[in-house]
Short mmCIF file of C-alpha atoms and ligand atoms in Angstrom, two decimals:
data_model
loop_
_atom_site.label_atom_id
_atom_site.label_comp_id
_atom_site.label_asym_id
_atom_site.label_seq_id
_atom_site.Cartn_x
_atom_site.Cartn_y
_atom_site.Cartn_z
CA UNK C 1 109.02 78.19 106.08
CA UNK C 2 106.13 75.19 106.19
CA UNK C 3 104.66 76.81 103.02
CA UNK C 4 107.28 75.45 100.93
CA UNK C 5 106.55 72.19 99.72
CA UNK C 6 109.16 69.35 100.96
CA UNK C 7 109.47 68.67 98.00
CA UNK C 8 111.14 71.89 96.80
CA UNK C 9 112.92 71.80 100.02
CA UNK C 10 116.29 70.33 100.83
CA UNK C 11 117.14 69.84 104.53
CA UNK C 12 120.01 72.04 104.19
CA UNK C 13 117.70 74.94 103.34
CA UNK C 14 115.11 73.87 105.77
CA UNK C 15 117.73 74.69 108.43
CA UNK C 16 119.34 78.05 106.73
CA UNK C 17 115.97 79.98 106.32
CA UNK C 18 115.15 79.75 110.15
CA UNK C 19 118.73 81.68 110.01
CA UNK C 20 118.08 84.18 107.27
CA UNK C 21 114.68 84.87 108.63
CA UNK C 22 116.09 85.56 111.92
CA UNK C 23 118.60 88.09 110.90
CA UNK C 24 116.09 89.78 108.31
CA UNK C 25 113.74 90.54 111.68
CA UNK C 26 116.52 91.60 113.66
CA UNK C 27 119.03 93.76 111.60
CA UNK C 28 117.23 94.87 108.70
CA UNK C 29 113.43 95.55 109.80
CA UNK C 30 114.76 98.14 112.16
CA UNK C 31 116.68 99.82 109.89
CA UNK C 32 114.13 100.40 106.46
CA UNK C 33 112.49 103.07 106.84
CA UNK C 34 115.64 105.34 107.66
CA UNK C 35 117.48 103.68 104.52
CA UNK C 36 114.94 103.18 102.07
CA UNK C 37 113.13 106.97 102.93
CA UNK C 38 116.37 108.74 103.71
CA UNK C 39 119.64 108.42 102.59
CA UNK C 40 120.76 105.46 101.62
CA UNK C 41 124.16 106.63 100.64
CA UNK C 42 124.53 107.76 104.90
CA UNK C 43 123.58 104.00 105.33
CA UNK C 44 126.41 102.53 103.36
CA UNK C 45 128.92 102.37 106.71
CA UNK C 46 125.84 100.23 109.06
CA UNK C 47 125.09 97.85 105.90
CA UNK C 48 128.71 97.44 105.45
CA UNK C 49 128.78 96.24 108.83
CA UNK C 50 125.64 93.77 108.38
CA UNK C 51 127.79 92.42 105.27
CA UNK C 52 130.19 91.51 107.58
CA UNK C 53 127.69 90.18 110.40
CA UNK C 54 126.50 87.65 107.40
CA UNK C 55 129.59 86.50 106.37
CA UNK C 56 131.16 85.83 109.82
CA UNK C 57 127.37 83.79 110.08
CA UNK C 58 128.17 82.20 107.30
CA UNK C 59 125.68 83.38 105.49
CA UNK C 60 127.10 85.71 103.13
CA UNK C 61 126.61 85.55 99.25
CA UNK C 62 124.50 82.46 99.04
CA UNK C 63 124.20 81.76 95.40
CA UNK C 64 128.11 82.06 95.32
CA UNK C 65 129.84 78.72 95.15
CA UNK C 66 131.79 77.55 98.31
CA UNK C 67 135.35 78.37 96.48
CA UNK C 68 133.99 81.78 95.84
CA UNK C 69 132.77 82.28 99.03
CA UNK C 70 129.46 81.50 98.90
CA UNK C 71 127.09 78.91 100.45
CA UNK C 72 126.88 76.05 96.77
CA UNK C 73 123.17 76.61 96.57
CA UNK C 74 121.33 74.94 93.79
CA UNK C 75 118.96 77.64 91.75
CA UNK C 76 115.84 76.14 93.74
CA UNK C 77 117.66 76.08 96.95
CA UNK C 78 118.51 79.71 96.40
CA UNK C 79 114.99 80.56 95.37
CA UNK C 80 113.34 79.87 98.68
CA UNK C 81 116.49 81.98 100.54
CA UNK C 82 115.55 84.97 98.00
CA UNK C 83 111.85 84.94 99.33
CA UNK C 84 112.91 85.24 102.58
CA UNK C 85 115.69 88.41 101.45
CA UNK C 86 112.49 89.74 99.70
CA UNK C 87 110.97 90.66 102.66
CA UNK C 88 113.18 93.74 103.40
CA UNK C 89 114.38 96.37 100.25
CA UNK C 90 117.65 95.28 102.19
CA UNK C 91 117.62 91.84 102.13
CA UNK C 92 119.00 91.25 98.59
CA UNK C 93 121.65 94.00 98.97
CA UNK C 94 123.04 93.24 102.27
CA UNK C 95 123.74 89.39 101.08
CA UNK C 96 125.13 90.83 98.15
CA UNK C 97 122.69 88.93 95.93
CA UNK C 98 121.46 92.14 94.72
CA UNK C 99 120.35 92.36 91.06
CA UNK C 100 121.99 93.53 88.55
CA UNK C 101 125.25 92.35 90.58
CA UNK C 102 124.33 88.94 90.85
CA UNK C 103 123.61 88.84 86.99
CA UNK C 104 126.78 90.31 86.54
CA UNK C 105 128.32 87.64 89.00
CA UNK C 106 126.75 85.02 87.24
CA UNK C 107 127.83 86.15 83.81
CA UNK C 108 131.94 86.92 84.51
CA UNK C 109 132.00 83.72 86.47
CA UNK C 110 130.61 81.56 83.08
CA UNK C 111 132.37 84.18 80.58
CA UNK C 112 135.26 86.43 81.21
CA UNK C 113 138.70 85.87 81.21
CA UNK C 114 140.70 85.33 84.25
CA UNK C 115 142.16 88.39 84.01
CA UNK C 116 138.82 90.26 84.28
CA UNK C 117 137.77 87.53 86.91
CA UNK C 118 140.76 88.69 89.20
CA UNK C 119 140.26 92.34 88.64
CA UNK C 120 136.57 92.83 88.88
CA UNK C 121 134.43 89.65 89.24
CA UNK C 122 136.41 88.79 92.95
CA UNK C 123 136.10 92.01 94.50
CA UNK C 124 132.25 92.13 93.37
CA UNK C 125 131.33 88.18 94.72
CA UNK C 126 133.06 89.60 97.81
CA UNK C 127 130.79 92.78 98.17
CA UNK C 128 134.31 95.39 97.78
CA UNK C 129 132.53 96.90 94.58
CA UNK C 130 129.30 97.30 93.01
CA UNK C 131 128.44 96.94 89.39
CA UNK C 132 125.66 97.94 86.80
CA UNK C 133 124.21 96.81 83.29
CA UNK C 134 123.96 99.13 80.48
CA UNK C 135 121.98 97.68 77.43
CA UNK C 136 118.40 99.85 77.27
CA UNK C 137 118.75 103.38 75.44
CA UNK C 138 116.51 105.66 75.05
CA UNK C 139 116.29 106.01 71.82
CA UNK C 140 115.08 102.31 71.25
CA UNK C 141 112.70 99.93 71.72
CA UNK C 142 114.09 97.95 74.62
CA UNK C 143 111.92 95.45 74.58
CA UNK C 144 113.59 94.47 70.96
CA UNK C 145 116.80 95.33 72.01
CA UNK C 146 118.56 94.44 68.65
CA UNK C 147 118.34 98.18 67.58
CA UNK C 148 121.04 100.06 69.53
CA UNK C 149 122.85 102.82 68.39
CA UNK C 150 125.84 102.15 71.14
CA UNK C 151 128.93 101.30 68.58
CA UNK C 152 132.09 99.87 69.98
CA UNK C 153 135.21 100.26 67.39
CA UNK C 154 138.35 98.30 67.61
CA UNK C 155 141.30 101.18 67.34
CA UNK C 156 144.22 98.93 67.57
CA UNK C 157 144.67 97.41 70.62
CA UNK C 158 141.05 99.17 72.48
CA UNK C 159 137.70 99.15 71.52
CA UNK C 160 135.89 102.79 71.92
CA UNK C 161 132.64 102.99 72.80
CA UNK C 162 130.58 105.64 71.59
CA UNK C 163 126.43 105.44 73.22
CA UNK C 164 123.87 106.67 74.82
CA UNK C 165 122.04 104.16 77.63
CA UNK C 166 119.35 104.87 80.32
CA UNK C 167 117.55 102.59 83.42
CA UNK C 168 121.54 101.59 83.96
CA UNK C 169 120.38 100.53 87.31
CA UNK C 170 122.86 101.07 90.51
CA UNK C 171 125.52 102.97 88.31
CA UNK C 172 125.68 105.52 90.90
CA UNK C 173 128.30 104.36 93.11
CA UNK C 174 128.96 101.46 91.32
CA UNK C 175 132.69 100.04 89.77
CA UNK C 176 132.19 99.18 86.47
CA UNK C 177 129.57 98.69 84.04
CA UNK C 178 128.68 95.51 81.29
CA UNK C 179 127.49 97.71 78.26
CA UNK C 180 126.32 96.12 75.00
CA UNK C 181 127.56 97.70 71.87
CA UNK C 182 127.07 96.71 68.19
CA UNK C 183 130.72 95.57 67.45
CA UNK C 184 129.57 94.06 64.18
CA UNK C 185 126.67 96.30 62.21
CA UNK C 186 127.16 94.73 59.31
CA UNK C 187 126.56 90.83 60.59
CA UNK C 188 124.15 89.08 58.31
CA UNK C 189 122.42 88.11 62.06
CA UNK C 190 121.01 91.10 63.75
CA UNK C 191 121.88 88.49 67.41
CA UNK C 192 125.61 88.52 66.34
CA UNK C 193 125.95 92.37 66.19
CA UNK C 194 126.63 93.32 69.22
CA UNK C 195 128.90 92.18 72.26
CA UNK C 196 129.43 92.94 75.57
CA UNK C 197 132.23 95.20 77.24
CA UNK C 198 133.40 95.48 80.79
CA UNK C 199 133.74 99.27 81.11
CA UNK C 200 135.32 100.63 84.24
CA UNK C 201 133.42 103.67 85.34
CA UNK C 202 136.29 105.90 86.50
CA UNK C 203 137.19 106.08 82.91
CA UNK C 204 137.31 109.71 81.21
CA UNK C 205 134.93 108.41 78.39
CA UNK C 206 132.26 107.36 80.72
CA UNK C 207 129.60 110.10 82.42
CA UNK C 208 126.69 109.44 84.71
CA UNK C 209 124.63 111.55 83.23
CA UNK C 210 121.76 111.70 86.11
CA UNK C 211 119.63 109.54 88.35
CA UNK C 212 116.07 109.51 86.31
CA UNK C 213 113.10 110.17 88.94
CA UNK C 214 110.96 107.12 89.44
CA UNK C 215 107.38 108.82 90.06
CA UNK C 216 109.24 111.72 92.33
CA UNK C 217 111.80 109.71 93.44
CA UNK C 218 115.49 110.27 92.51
CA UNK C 219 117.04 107.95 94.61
CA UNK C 220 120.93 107.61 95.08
CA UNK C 221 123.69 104.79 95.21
CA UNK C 222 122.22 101.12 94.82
CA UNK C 223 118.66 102.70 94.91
CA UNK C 224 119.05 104.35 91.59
CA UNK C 225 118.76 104.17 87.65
CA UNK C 226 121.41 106.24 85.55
CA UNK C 227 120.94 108.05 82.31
CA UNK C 228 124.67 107.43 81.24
CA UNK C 229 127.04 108.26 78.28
CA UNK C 230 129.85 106.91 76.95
CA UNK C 231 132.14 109.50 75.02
CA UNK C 232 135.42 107.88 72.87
CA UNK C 233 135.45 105.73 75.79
CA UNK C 234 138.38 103.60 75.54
CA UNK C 235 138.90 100.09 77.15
CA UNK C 236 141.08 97.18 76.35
CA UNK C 237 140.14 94.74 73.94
CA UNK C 238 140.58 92.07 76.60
CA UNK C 239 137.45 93.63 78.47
CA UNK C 240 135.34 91.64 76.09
CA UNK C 241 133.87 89.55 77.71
CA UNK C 242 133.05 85.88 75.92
CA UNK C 243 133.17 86.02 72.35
CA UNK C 244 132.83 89.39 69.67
CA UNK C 245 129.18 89.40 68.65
CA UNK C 246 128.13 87.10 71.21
CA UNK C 247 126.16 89.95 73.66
CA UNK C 248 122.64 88.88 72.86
CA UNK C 249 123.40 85.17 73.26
CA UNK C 250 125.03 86.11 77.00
CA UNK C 251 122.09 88.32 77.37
CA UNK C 252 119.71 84.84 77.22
CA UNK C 253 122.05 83.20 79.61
CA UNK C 254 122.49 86.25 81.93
CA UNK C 255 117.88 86.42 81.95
CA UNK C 256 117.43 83.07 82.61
CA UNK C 257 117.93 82.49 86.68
CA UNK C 258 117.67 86.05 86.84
CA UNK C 259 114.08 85.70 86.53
CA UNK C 260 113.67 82.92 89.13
CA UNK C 261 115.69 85.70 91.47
CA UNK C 262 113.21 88.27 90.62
CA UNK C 263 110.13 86.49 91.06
CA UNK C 264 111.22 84.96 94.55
CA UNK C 265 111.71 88.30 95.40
CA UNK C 266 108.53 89.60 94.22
CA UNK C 267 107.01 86.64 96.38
CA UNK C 268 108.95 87.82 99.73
CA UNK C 269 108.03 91.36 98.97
CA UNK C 270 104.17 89.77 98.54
CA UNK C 271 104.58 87.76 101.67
CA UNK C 272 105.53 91.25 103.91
CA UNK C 273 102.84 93.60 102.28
CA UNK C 274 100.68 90.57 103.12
CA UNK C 275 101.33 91.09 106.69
CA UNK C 276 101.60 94.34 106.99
CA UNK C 277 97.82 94.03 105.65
CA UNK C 278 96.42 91.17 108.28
CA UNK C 279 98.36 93.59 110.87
CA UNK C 280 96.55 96.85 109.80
CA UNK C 281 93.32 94.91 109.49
CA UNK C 282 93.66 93.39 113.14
CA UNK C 283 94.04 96.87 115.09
CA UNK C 284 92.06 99.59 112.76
CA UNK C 285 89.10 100.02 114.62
CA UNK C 286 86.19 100.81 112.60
CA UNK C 287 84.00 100.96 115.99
CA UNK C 288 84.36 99.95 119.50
CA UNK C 289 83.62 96.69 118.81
CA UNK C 290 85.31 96.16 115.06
CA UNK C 291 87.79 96.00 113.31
CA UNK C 292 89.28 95.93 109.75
CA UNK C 293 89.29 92.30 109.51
CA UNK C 294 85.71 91.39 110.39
CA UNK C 295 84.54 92.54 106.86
CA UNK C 296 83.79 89.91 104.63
CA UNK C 297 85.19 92.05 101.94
CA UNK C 298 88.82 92.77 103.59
CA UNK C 299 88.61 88.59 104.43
CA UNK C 300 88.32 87.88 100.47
CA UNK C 301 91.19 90.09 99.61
CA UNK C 302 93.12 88.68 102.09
CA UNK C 303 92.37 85.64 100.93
CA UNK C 304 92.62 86.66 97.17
CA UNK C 305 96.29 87.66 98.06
CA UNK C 306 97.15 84.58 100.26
CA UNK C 307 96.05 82.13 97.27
CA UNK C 308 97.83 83.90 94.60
CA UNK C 309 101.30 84.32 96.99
CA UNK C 310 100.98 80.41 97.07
CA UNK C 311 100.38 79.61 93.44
CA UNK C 312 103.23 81.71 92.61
CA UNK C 313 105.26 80.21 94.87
CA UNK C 314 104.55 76.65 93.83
CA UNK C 315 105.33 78.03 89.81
CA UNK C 316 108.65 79.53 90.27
CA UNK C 317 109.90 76.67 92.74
CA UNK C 318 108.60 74.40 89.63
CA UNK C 319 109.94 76.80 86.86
CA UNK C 320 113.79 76.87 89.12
CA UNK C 321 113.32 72.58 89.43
CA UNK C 322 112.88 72.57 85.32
CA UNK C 323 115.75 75.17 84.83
CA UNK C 324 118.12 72.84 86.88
CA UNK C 325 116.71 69.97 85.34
CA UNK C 326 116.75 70.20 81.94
CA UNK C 327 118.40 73.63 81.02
CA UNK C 328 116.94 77.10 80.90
CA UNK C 329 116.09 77.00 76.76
CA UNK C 330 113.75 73.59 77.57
CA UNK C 331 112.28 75.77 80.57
CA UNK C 332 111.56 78.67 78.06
CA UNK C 333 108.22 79.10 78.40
CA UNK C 334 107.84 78.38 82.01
CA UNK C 335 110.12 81.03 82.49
CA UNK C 336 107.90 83.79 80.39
CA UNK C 337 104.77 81.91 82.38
CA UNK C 338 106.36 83.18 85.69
CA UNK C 339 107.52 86.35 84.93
CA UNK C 340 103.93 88.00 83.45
CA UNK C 341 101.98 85.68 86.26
CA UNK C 342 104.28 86.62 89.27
CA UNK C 343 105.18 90.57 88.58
CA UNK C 344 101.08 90.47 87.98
CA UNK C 345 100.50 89.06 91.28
CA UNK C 346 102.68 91.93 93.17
CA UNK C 347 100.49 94.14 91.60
CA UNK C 348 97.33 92.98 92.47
CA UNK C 349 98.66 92.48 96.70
CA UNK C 350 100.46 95.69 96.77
CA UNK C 351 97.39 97.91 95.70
CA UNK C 352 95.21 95.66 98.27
CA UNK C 353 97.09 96.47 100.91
CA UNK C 354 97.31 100.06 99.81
CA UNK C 355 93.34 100.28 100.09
CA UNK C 356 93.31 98.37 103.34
CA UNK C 357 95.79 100.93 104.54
CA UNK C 358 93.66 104.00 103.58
CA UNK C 359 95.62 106.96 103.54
CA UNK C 360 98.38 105.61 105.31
CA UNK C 361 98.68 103.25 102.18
CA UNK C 362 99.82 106.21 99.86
CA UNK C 363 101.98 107.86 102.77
CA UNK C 364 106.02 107.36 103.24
CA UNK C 365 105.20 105.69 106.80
CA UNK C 366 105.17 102.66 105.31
CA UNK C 367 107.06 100.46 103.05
CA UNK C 368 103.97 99.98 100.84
CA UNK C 369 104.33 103.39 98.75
CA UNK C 370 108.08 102.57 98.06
CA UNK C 371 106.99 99.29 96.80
CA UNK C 372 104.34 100.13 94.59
CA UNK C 373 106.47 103.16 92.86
CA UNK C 374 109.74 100.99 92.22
CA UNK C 375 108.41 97.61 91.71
CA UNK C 376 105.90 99.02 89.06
CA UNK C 377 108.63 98.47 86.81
CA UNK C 378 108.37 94.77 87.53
CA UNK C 379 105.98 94.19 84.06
CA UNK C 380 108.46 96.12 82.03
CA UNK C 381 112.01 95.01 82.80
CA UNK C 382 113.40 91.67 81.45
CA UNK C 383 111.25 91.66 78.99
CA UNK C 384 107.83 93.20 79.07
CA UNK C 385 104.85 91.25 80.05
CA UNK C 386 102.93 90.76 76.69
CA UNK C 387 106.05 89.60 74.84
CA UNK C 388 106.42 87.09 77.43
CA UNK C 389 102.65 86.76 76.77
CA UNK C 390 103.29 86.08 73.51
CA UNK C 391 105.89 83.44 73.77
CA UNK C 392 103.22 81.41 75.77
CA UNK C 393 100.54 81.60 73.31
CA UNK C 394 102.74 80.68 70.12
CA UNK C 395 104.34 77.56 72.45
CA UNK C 396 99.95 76.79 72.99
CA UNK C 397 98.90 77.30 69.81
CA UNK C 398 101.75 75.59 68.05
CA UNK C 399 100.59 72.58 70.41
CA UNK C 400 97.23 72.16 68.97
CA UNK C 401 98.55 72.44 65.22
CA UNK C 402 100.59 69.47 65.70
CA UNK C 403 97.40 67.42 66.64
C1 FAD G 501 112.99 99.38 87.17
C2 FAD G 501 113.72 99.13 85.88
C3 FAD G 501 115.05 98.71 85.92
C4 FAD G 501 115.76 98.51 84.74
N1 FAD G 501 117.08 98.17 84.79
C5 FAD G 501 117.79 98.06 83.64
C6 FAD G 501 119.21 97.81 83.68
O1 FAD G 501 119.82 97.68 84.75
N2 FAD G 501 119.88 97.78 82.50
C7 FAD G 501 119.26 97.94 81.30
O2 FAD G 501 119.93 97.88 80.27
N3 FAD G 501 117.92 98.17 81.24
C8 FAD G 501 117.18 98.24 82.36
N4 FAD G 501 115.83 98.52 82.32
C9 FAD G 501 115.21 98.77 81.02
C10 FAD G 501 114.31 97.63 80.59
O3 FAD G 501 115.06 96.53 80.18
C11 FAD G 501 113.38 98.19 79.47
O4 FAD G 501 112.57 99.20 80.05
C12 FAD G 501 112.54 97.10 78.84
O5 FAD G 501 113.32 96.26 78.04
C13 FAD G 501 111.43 97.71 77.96
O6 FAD G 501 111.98 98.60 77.04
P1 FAD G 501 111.38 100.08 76.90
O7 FAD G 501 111.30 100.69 78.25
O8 FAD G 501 112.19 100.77 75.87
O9 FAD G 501 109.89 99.89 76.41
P2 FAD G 501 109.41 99.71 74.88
O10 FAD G 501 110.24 98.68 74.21
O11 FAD G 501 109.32 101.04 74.27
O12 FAD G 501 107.96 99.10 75.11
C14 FAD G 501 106.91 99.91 75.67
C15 FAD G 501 105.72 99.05 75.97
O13 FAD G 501 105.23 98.49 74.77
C16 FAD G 501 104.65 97.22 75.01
N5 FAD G 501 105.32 96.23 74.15
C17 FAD G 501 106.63 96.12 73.89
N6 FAD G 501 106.87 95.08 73.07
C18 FAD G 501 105.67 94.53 72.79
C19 FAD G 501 105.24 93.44 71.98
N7 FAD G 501 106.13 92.68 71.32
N8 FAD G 501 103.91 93.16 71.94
C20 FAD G 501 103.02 93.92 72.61
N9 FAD G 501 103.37 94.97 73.39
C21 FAD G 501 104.66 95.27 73.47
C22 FAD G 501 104.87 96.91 76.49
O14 FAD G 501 103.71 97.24 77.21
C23 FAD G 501 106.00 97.85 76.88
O15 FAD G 501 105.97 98.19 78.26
C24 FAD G 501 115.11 98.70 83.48
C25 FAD G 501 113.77 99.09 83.46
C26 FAD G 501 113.08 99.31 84.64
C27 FAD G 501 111.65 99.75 84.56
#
């Protein structure tokens, strides 16, 4: 991809993307609208099979490690792969870097025992299982997520989990779950409350509750977001994973490349509605002898779009090279920088190509309508955009006090 600056590039990637751009055109484009529109569940066999085109391509899992299974990309290498997965809703999934798995992945991998690793972790980096991440409730203020009434209780030998969670994404279909539960409610630190629990979802104590409608649509398997409940669920004490009242400080690790994952995906997702614009521009004929494209105002957008695709680019590539750098904490506010700028960015390209669409642009023919229902969420989750806003300005204004 020449828009990536060498510098961000490694010659390793520069020859993989030709690879994962080629497959993206070839298997997936051909199959989205059927998936993403109709069932996705009556999909699961032919993306099984596309799993198993990547890894015997050797391109399987590519944020994996090469023991695991996985190509031994760096964070920045794996950003510029993630723009290209972006492209298709099934490029992520089908390389099994699908959020919330790969958070989960990443997670087990730093923190859970081996035990848990051979059970659960290796038959998720492998694609054999799905998984899902239960910490938001309903109840609560997710975006301080230190209230939660979800209580796990050690009885013995098992911790029971008593809670109430919602916008669990991908529980439908999926393995297990990593809820957080207050294990501690009387900790002097509101951080060290609560922990997290691998939870097994074939357990009797667990119920999946419903698929919430996102603006009409339910959606079904990995396309989904459970209202769950968890009932005198009972687990093993050894499903902890990492320390008792550690959850919120996992939480911080589990956020921090996630958002470098989500905003290269926003930025492939950018890079398609982009083109499907220029495209629709190019043939709708206003006349005989004009199209879309030869209005100044279409141009600007265009160009509005192209320019902010590219500075977004160049600040999560930046943002990943800190993170590797010097640590996700020192990267802090580059990090909350990306997240409000980038998810702001899909916004503002997605509804432009909705108008230069027409009525088409709010039809099911294209991809654009699933886009700007589901990724609408992209300001809220992982922290909404004013609180990453807000970490900004303090870092700023704090800067100009010390003067
Ligand atoms: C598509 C999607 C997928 C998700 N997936 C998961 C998942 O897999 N697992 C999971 O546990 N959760 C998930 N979530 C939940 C997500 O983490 C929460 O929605 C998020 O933390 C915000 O919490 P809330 O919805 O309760 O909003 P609230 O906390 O009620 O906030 C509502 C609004 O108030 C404003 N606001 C909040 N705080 C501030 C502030 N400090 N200053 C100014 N304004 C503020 C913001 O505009 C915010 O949107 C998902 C959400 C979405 C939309």
């Amino acid at each position: 991809m020449e828009s990536i600056p060498a510098i961000y590039m490694s010659e390793r990637v520069a020859q993989l993307l030709p690879l994962y751009q080629q497959f993206v055109k070839e298997h997936l484009r051909p199959l989205e609208q059927s998936a993403i529109y109709g069932s996705f569940k009556a999909h699961l066999p032919v993306l099984g099979d596309l799993r198993k085109k990547a890894k015997s391509l050797g391109l399987f899992a590519p944020h994996l490690t090469v023991e695991e299974g996985g190509l031994g990309l760096s964070l920045l290498e794996f950003a510029s792969i993630s723009e290209v997965l972006g492209q298709s809703p099934l490029g992520h999934y089908v390389f099994n870097c699908q959020a919330p798995d790969i958070g989960n992945m990443e997670l087990m991998h730093r923190f859970a025992s081996e035990d848990l690793k051979a059970q659960y972790l290796h038959p998720l980096q492998k694609g054999e299982i799905r998984s899902c991440f239960a910490m938001t409730e309903p109840e609560h203020a997710g975006s301080n997520p230190i209230h939660l009434s979800t209580r796990a209780v050690l009885d013995g030998g098992e911790y029971v989990i008593n809670g109430h969670k919602w916008f669990t994404s991908s529980a439908d279909g999926a393995y297990f779950t990593i809820v957080m539960a207050v294990t501690d409610p009387d900790h002097s630190n509101p951080y060290q409350r609560a922990s997290m629990i691998l939870v097994p979802l074939d357990n009797p104590g667990y119920r999946l509750i419903r698929n919430i409608p996102i603006m009409g649509d339910v959606g079904e398997d990995y396309l989904s977001h459970g209202e769950i409940e968890f009932k005198d669920c009972r687990v093993p004490k050894s499903n902890l994973i990492g320390e008792a009242g550690s959850g919120f400080a996992l939480a911080q690790e589990r956020l921090g490349p996630g958002r470098i994952h989500h905003c290269m995906r926003w930025i492939g997702i950018c890079e398609r509605v982009l083109e499907l614009t220029c495209k629709r521009a190019m043939t709708r004929e206003l006349n005989p002898n004009h199209v879309l494209a030869d209005q100044q105002s279409i141009q600007h957008g265009i160009a509005e779009s192209a320019a902010e695709i590219k500075a977004s680019r160049l600040m999560v590539l930046q943002t990943a090279y800190l993170i590797e750098k010097y640590g996700a904490k020192a990267a802090k506010e580059d990090i909350s920088t990306i997240k409000f700028y980038v998810s702001n960015v899909l916004m503002r390209v997605i509804d432009k190509a909705i108008q230069v669409h027409g009525a088409l642009g709010i039809t099911d023919d294209t991809l654009l309508s699933f886009w700007y229902r589901h990724e609408r969420g992209a300001k809220i989750y992982d922290g909404p955009d004013e609180v990453h806003k807000t970490v900004l300005a303090k870092r700023i204004i704090q800067s100009y006090s010390a003067r």
